[in-house]
Amino acid sequence: MPLGSDILTLVVGSDIGHCPNTPRPTCRGYLHKRTHSGFVKGWRKRWFVLKHDGCLHYYKHKKDEGKWPPLQVIKLEGADIGIDSSLGKPLVFNCVPQSGNRSLCLCATSNQEMKRWLEAMEKAAHPIRQNHVWEDVTLHNSSLPPLAIKNPECLGLLHQLDRHADMWVQHYCILKDGCLYFYASIRSTRASGGLYLQGYRVSEQTHNFKQSVIELEPPSEEFKTFYFCAENETENQRWITALQTSIKKWIPLHQAIQDFMNRPLEETRM
């Protein structure tokens, strides 16, 4: 919520369109999948990954994730998820997708694992959707050219570390209301991505780098840590100050309530 606002709005950090801040999978691990096809019928051990977009991916082995395409991708929204006791085998549960994919019969390795998967898959099957005015504004801004965003808090070139390629990728960036928009260049017609920064911590780091860089540390392990580097030390400091100020404009709902309750009595009188 913006400081000084009369309305408390809970904003959950997420991505904008093609944003690089894709959350890590909500659930992953080995499960046994029942099969009726092929030469071998029965149960096969497979590596499953449930992502935040509500899609369940599975691979033959854990090492295949990120290296090879999944054997199958199942969209869980609208699916029926539940325990299956018809086989007389414990820890078995079913997933019947709404999309027309074949139903999945899965078996966990423990009660704890089955509970973890059932809860995660149930949330993916019946997601809670909330719309926020602030998110509408950021989506609108992302459709504009960089110089069309009014009153930016900071703008200029930033290099972002791409850990997969072990290289720095240059973006033209606009900072506005706790959101960092990425453009291929100043002449771009719209943002190529964006990063909601609510809850992120900004600091200057030098470890493992030849020069000081800007570290954006997420509020939870669910999201990624980002590293940026400006053209020089002065520009780095300018961005750090702007990022810290922009993020402080937005505070979590529980913190806003706590701050309000801790105000001196005379400040809370009407």
mmCIF file of C-alpha atoms in Angstrom:
data_model
loop_
_atom_site.group_PDB
_atom_site.id
_atom_site.type_symbol
_atom_site.label_atom_id
_atom_site.label_comp_id
_atom_site.label_asym_id
_atom_site.label_seq_id
_atom_site.Cartn_x
_atom_site.Cartn_y
_atom_site.Cartn_z
ATOM 1 C CA MET A 1 0.000 0.000 0.000
ATOM 2 C CA PRO A 2 1.255 3.564 -0.626
ATOM 3 C CA LEU A 3 2.352 5.365 2.528
ATOM 4 C CA GLY A 4 -0.242 7.903 3.640
ATOM 5 C CA SER A 5 -3.091 6.195 1.826
ATOM 6 C CA ASP A 6 -6.476 5.801 3.492
ATOM 7 C CA ILE A 7 -6.987 2.412 1.843
ATOM 8 C CA LEU A 8 -5.104 -0.739 2.790
ATOM 9 C CA THR A 9 -4.392 -2.874 -0.260
ATOM 10 C CA LEU A 10 -2.507 -6.171 -0.098
ATOM 11 C CA VAL A 11 -0.247 -6.491 -3.112
ATOM 12 C CA VAL A 12 1.461 -9.818 -3.734
ATOM 13 C CA GLY A 13 4.689 -9.661 -5.739
ATOM 14 C CA SER A 14 4.413 -11.347 -9.121
ATOM 15 C CA ASP A 15 5.469 -10.866 -12.705
ATOM 16 C CA ILE A 16 4.328 -8.655 -15.580
ATOM 17 C CA GLY A 17 3.816 -10.415 -18.880
ATOM 18 C CA HIS A 18 7.235 -11.722 -19.892
ATOM 19 C CA CYS A 19 8.840 -10.691 -16.616
ATOM 20 C CA PRO A 20 12.055 -12.538 -15.659
ATOM 21 C CA ASN A 21 10.837 -12.809 -12.070
ATOM 22 C CA THR A 22 9.166 -16.171 -12.597
ATOM 23 C CA PRO A 23 8.569 -17.842 -9.228
ATOM 24 C CA ARG A 24 10.219 -21.170 -8.533
ATOM 25 C CA PRO A 25 8.019 -24.302 -8.723
ATOM 26 C CA THR A 26 5.470 -24.657 -5.934
ATOM 27 C CA CYS A 27 6.110 -28.380 -5.573
ATOM 28 C CA ARG A 28 8.591 -30.868 -6.983
ATOM 29 C CA GLY A 29 9.734 -34.400 -6.275
ATOM 30 C CA TYR A 30 9.518 -38.056 -7.256
ATOM 31 C CA LEU A 31 6.145 -39.786 -7.523
ATOM 32 C CA HIS A 32 5.169 -43.167 -8.933
ATOM 33 C CA LYS A 33 2.876 -42.903 -11.939
ATOM 34 C CA ARG A 34 0.571 -45.756 -12.895
ATOM 35 C CA THR A 35 0.708 -46.704 -16.564
ATOM 36 C CA HIS A 36 -1.257 -49.078 -18.779
ATOM 37 C CA SER A 37 0.749 -48.613 -21.956
ATOM 38 C CA GLY A 38 4.038 -49.920 -23.260
ATOM 39 C CA PHE A 39 5.726 -53.204 -22.615
ATOM 40 C CA VAL A 40 5.908 -52.658 -18.865
ATOM 41 C CA LYS A 41 2.611 -52.099 -17.077
ATOM 42 C CA GLY A 42 2.381 -50.937 -13.487
ATOM 43 C CA TRP A 43 4.111 -48.122 -11.612
ATOM 44 C CA ARG A 44 6.969 -45.993 -12.934
ATOM 45 C CA LYS A 45 8.997 -43.549 -10.915
ATOM 46 C CA ARG A 46 8.935 -40.070 -12.466
ATOM 47 C CA TRP A 47 10.165 -36.590 -11.486
ATOM 48 C CA PHE A 48 7.216 -34.177 -11.147
ATOM 49 C CA VAL A 49 7.337 -30.371 -11.114
ATOM 50 C CA LEU A 50 4.257 -28.248 -10.358
ATOM 51 C CA LYS A 51 4.822 -24.676 -11.528
ATOM 52 C CA HIS A 52 3.150 -21.440 -10.484
ATOM 53 C CA ASP A 53 1.227 -21.247 -13.746
ATOM 54 C CA GLY A 54 -0.749 -24.280 -12.564
ATOM 55 C CA CYS A 55 0.889 -26.720 -14.986
ATOM 56 C CA LEU A 56 2.251 -30.074 -13.869
ATOM 57 C CA HIS A 57 5.366 -31.234 -15.732
ATOM 58 C CA TYR A 58 6.971 -34.617 -15.375
ATOM 59 C CA TYR A 59 10.275 -36.074 -16.491
ATOM 60 C CA LYS A 60 11.897 -39.483 -16.501
ATOM 61 C CA HIS A 61 14.648 -38.322 -14.121
ATOM 62 C CA LYS A 62 15.328 -35.307 -11.896
ATOM 63 C CA LYS A 63 18.403 -34.420 -13.964
ATOM 64 C CA ASP A 64 16.197 -34.021 -17.062
ATOM 65 C CA GLU A 65 14.457 -30.922 -15.666
ATOM 66 C CA GLY A 66 15.767 -27.871 -17.469
ATOM 67 C CA LYS A 67 17.811 -30.013 -19.852
ATOM 68 C CA TRP A 68 15.117 -31.872 -21.794
ATOM 69 C CA PRO A 69 11.455 -31.152 -22.582
ATOM 70 C CA PRO A 70 9.000 -32.738 -20.126
ATOM 71 C CA LEU A 71 7.366 -36.037 -21.065
ATOM 72 C CA GLN A 72 4.013 -34.352 -20.559
ATOM 73 C CA VAL A 73 2.529 -31.052 -19.343
ATOM 74 C CA ILE A 74 -0.884 -31.123 -17.647
ATOM 75 C CA LYS A 75 -2.864 -27.938 -16.932
ATOM 76 C CA LEU A 76 -4.419 -28.429 -13.493
ATOM 77 C CA GLU A 77 -6.934 -25.575 -13.412
ATOM 78 C CA GLY A 78 -10.402 -27.084 -13.092
ATOM 79 C CA ALA A 79 -9.030 -30.577 -12.466
ATOM 80 C CA ASP A 80 -10.491 -33.004 -9.910
ATOM 81 C CA ILE A 81 -7.903 -34.002 -7.312
ATOM 82 C CA GLY A 82 -8.516 -36.672 -4.691
ATOM 83 C CA ILE A 83 -7.390 -39.793 -2.842
ATOM 84 C CA ASP A 84 -7.990 -43.122 -4.602
ATOM 85 C CA SER A 85 -8.636 -46.146 -2.382
ATOM 86 C CA SER A 86 -10.019 -48.381 -5.141
ATOM 87 C CA LEU A 87 -6.667 -50.111 -5.761
ATOM 88 C CA GLY A 88 -6.215 -51.167 -2.151
ATOM 89 C CA LYS A 89 -2.840 -49.448 -2.186
ATOM 90 C CA PRO A 90 -1.995 -46.661 0.292
ATOM 91 C CA LEU A 91 -0.797 -43.161 -0.672
ATOM 92 C CA VAL A 92 -2.521 -43.227 -4.075
ATOM 93 C CA PHE A 93 -4.297 -40.171 -5.457
ATOM 94 C CA ASN A 94 -5.851 -39.176 -8.774
ATOM 95 C CA CYS A 95 -5.805 -36.104 -10.964
ATOM 96 C CA VAL A 96 -8.522 -35.804 -13.608
ATOM 97 C CA PRO A 97 -7.740 -32.757 -15.818
ATOM 98 C CA GLN A 98 -10.533 -30.639 -17.239
ATOM 99 C CA SER A 99 -8.596 -30.142 -20.490
ATOM 100 C CA GLY A 100 -9.185 -33.638 -21.816
ATOM 101 C CA ASN A 101 -5.818 -35.101 -20.878
ATOM 102 C CA ARG A 102 -5.832 -38.621 -19.515
ATOM 103 C CA SER A 103 -6.290 -38.881 -15.770
ATOM 104 C CA LEU A 104 -3.178 -39.388 -13.696
ATOM 105 C CA CYS A 105 -2.951 -42.036 -11.012
ATOM 106 C CA LEU A 106 -0.062 -41.200 -8.702
ATOM 107 C CA CYS A 107 1.493 -42.738 -5.619
ATOM 108 C CA ALA A 108 3.542 -40.856 -3.016
ATOM 109 C CA THR A 109 6.314 -42.217 -0.830
ATOM 110 C CA SER A 110 4.832 -41.082 2.500
ATOM 111 C CA ASN A 111 1.745 -39.537 4.056
ATOM 112 C CA GLN A 112 3.571 -36.219 4.378
ATOM 113 C CA GLU A 113 4.502 -36.230 0.695
ATOM 114 C CA MET A 114 0.976 -37.110 -0.371
ATOM 115 C CA LYS A 115 -0.457 -34.291 1.751
ATOM 116 C CA ARG A 116 2.076 -31.840 0.298
ATOM 117 C CA TRP A 117 1.184 -32.781 -3.273
ATOM 118 C CA LEU A 118 -2.580 -32.844 -2.685
ATOM 119 C CA GLU A 119 -2.542 -29.356 -1.153
ATOM 120 C CA ALA A 120 -0.362 -27.895 -3.905
ATOM 121 C CA MET A 121 -2.348 -29.506 -6.726
ATOM 122 C CA GLU A 122 -5.683 -28.493 -5.176
ATOM 123 C CA LYS A 123 -4.530 -24.849 -5.077
ATOM 124 C CA ALA A 124 -3.461 -25.097 -8.716
ATOM 125 C CA ALA A 125 -6.785 -26.673 -9.666
ATOM 126 C CA HIS A 126 -8.830 -23.948 -7.953
ATOM 127 C CA PRO A 127 -6.732 -20.758 -7.970
ATOM 128 C CA ILE A 128 -7.905 -17.666 -6.109
ATOM 129 C CA ARG A 129 -7.799 -14.705 -8.462
ATOM 130 C CA GLN A 130 -7.678 -11.126 -7.232
ATOM 131 C CA ASN A 131 -7.491 -7.985 -9.331
ATOM 132 C CA HIS A 132 -5.787 -4.873 -8.021
ATOM 133 C CA VAL A 133 -5.929 -1.357 -9.417
ATOM 134 C CA TRP A 134 -2.176 -1.091 -8.975
ATOM 135 C CA GLU A 135 -1.610 -4.181 -11.109
ATOM 136 C CA ASP A 136 -3.843 -2.718 -13.811
ATOM 137 C CA VAL A 137 -1.729 0.437 -13.788
ATOM 138 C CA THR A 138 1.547 -1.449 -14.110
ATOM 139 C CA LEU A 139 0.175 -3.566 -16.940
ATOM 140 C CA HIS A 140 -0.916 -0.378 -18.691
ATOM 141 C CA ASN A 141 2.511 1.182 -18.163
ATOM 142 C CA SER A 142 4.219 -1.877 -19.598
ATOM 143 C CA SER A 143 2.345 -1.316 -22.871
ATOM 144 C CA LEU A 144 3.794 2.196 -23.238
ATOM 145 C CA PRO A 145 7.110 3.384 -24.712
ATOM 146 C CA PRO A 146 9.657 4.109 -21.948
ATOM 147 C CA LEU A 147 9.490 7.902 -22.197
ATOM 148 C CA ALA A 148 5.673 7.861 -22.085
ATOM 149 C CA ILE A 149 5.635 6.753 -18.419
ATOM 150 C CA LYS A 150 4.922 9.898 -16.391
ATOM 151 C CA ASN A 151 7.208 11.014 -13.553
ATOM 152 C CA PRO A 152 9.612 8.040 -13.452
ATOM 153 C CA GLU A 153 11.647 7.745 -10.272
ATOM 154 C CA CYS A 154 14.755 6.623 -12.129
ATOM 155 C CA LEU A 155 15.669 5.747 -15.699
ATOM 156 C CA GLY A 156 18.719 4.674 -17.672
ATOM 157 C CA LEU A 157 20.796 1.689 -18.725
ATOM 158 C CA LEU A 158 21.237 -1.306 -16.440
ATOM 159 C CA HIS A 159 23.026 -4.594 -17.046
ATOM 160 C CA GLN A 160 21.286 -7.658 -15.590
ATOM 161 C CA LEU A 161 23.161 -10.838 -14.748
ATOM 162 C CA ASP A 162 21.857 -13.852 -16.690
ATOM 163 C CA ARG A 163 23.013 -16.742 -14.520
ATOM 164 C CA HIS A 164 22.133 -19.403 -17.067
ATOM 165 C CA ALA A 165 24.325 -17.863 -19.760
ATOM 166 C CA ASP A 166 26.814 -16.396 -17.232
ATOM 167 C CA MET A 167 26.681 -13.031 -18.975
ATOM 168 C CA TRP A 168 25.341 -9.497 -18.480
ATOM 169 C CA VAL A 169 22.361 -8.399 -20.580
ATOM 170 C CA GLN A 170 21.734 -4.705 -21.135
ATOM 171 C CA HIS A 171 18.267 -3.148 -20.671
ATOM 172 C CA TYR A 172 16.936 0.366 -20.779
ATOM 173 C CA CYS A 173 15.048 0.569 -17.471
ATOM 174 C CA ILE A 174 12.300 2.727 -15.981
ATOM 175 C CA LEU A 175 11.537 2.677 -12.237
ATOM 176 C CA LYS A 176 8.030 3.735 -11.244
ATOM 177 C CA ASP A 177 6.026 3.016 -8.077
ATOM 178 C CA GLY A 178 7.949 -0.051 -6.976
ATOM 179 C CA CYS A 179 8.083 -1.588 -10.439
ATOM 180 C CA LEU A 180 11.121 -1.864 -12.700
ATOM 181 C CA TYR A 181 10.254 -1.989 -16.415
ATOM 182 C CA PHE A 182 12.695 -3.475 -18.956
ATOM 183 C CA TYR A 183 13.069 -2.272 -22.558
ATOM 184 C CA ALA A 184 15.340 -3.468 -25.328
ATOM 185 C CA SER A 185 16.232 0.186 -26.010
ATOM 186 C CA ILE A 186 14.985 3.714 -25.431
ATOM 187 C CA ARG A 187 13.207 3.493 -28.807
ATOM 188 C CA SER A 188 11.147 0.414 -27.843
ATOM 189 C CA THR A 189 7.385 0.725 -28.162
ATOM 190 C CA ARG A 190 6.600 -1.342 -25.064
ATOM 191 C CA ALA A 191 8.305 -3.086 -22.150
ATOM 192 C CA SER A 192 9.766 -6.521 -22.745
ATOM 193 C CA GLY A 193 9.223 -7.348 -19.080
ATOM 194 C CA GLY A 194 8.974 -5.983 -15.591
ATOM 195 C CA LEU A 195 9.729 -6.756 -11.979
ATOM 196 C CA TYR A 196 7.457 -6.014 -9.018
ATOM 197 C CA LEU A 197 9.773 -5.037 -6.175
ATOM 198 C CA GLN A 198 7.422 -5.105 -3.174
ATOM 199 C CA GLY A 199 9.276 -6.649 -0.254
ATOM 200 C CA TYR A 200 12.664 -6.746 -2.013
ATOM 201 C CA ARG A 201 15.793 -5.569 -0.203
ATOM 202 C CA VAL A 202 18.340 -3.490 -2.097
ATOM 203 C CA SER A 203 22.044 -3.531 -1.307
ATOM 204 C CA GLU A 204 25.452 -3.089 -2.889
ATOM 205 C CA GLN A 205 27.523 -6.265 -3.200
ATOM 206 C CA THR A 206 31.061 -7.013 -4.322
ATOM 207 C CA HIS A 207 31.377 -10.742 -3.556
ATOM 208 C CA ASN A 208 32.263 -12.901 -6.573
ATOM 209 C CA PHE A 209 32.123 -9.848 -8.850
ATOM 210 C CA LYS A 210 34.914 -7.732 -10.367
ATOM 211 C CA GLN A 211 33.048 -4.560 -9.401
ATOM 212 C CA SER A 212 30.235 -3.551 -7.068
ATOM 213 C CA VAL A 213 26.759 -4.550 -8.204
ATOM 214 C CA ILE A 214 23.179 -3.912 -7.109
ATOM 215 C CA GLU A 215 21.592 -6.914 -5.377
ATOM 216 C CA LEU A 216 17.810 -7.245 -5.212
ATOM 217 C CA GLU A 217 17.007 -9.875 -2.591
ATOM 218 C CA PRO A 218 13.418 -11.240 -2.633
ATOM 219 C CA PRO A 219 11.122 -11.392 0.407
ATOM 220 C CA SER A 220 10.963 -15.211 0.200
ATOM 221 C CA GLU A 221 12.819 -18.127 -1.373
ATOM 222 C CA GLU A 222 9.919 -18.525 -3.787
ATOM 223 C CA PHE A 223 11.381 -15.755 -5.952
ATOM 224 C CA LYS A 224 14.798 -15.131 -7.475
ATOM 225 C CA THR A 225 17.619 -12.816 -6.412
ATOM 226 C CA PHE A 226 18.591 -10.335 -9.106
ATOM 227 C CA TYR A 227 21.895 -8.597 -9.802
ATOM 228 C CA PHE A 228 22.217 -5.373 -11.783
ATOM 229 C CA CYS A 229 25.112 -3.148 -12.672
ATOM 230 C CA ALA A 230 24.946 0.440 -13.948
ATOM 231 C CA GLU A 231 27.512 2.200 -16.159
ATOM 232 C CA ASN A 232 29.655 3.372 -13.237
ATOM 233 C CA GLU A 233 29.788 3.639 -9.441
ATOM 234 C CA THR A 234 27.916 6.956 -9.371
ATOM 235 C CA GLU A 235 25.092 5.489 -11.453
ATOM 236 C CA ASN A 236 25.009 2.423 -9.184
ATOM 237 C CA GLN A 237 24.464 4.644 -6.146
ATOM 238 C CA ARG A 238 21.788 6.652 -7.963
ATOM 239 C CA TRP A 239 19.863 3.456 -8.752
ATOM 240 C CA ILE A 240 20.286 2.027 -5.236
ATOM 241 C CA THR A 241 18.877 5.184 -3.641
ATOM 242 C CA ALA A 242 15.976 5.335 -6.100
ATOM 243 C CA LEU A 243 15.147 1.635 -5.686
ATOM 244 C CA GLN A 244 15.177 1.835 -1.888
ATOM 245 C CA THR A 245 12.942 4.921 -1.914
ATOM 246 C CA SER A 246 10.499 3.409 -4.406
ATOM 247 C CA ILE A 247 10.184 0.151 -2.481
ATOM 248 C CA LYS A 248 9.593 1.991 0.815
ATOM 249 C CA LYS A 249 6.473 3.550 -0.683
ATOM 250 C CA TRP A 250 4.874 0.123 -0.489
ATOM 251 C CA ILE A 251 4.613 -1.874 2.713
ATOM 252 C CA PRO A 252 2.868 -5.195 3.514
ATOM 253 C CA LEU A 253 -0.655 -5.056 4.917
ATOM 254 C CA HIS A 254 0.323 -6.579 8.286
ATOM 255 C CA GLN A 255 3.119 -4.032 8.678
ATOM 256 C CA ALA A 256 0.788 -1.142 7.788
ATOM 257 C CA ILE A 257 -1.679 -2.280 10.466
ATOM 258 C CA GLN A 258 1.096 -2.715 13.020
ATOM 259 C CA ASP A 259 2.531 0.727 12.262
ATOM 260 C CA PHE A 260 -0.939 2.253 12.620
ATOM 261 C CA MET A 261 -1.529 0.517 15.963
ATOM 262 C CA ASN A 262 1.875 1.666 17.260
ATOM 263 C CA ARG A 263 1.238 5.355 16.500
ATOM 264 C CA PRO A 264 0.977 7.714 19.532
ATOM 265 C CA LEU A 265 -2.607 8.273 20.622
ATOM 266 C CA GLU A 266 -2.732 11.913 19.498
ATOM 267 C CA GLU A 267 -1.802 10.892 15.932
ATOM 268 C CA THR A 268 -4.766 8.512 15.658
ATOM 269 C CA ARG A 269 -7.459 10.965 16.788
ATOM 270 C CA MET A 270 -9.983 12.063 14.151
#
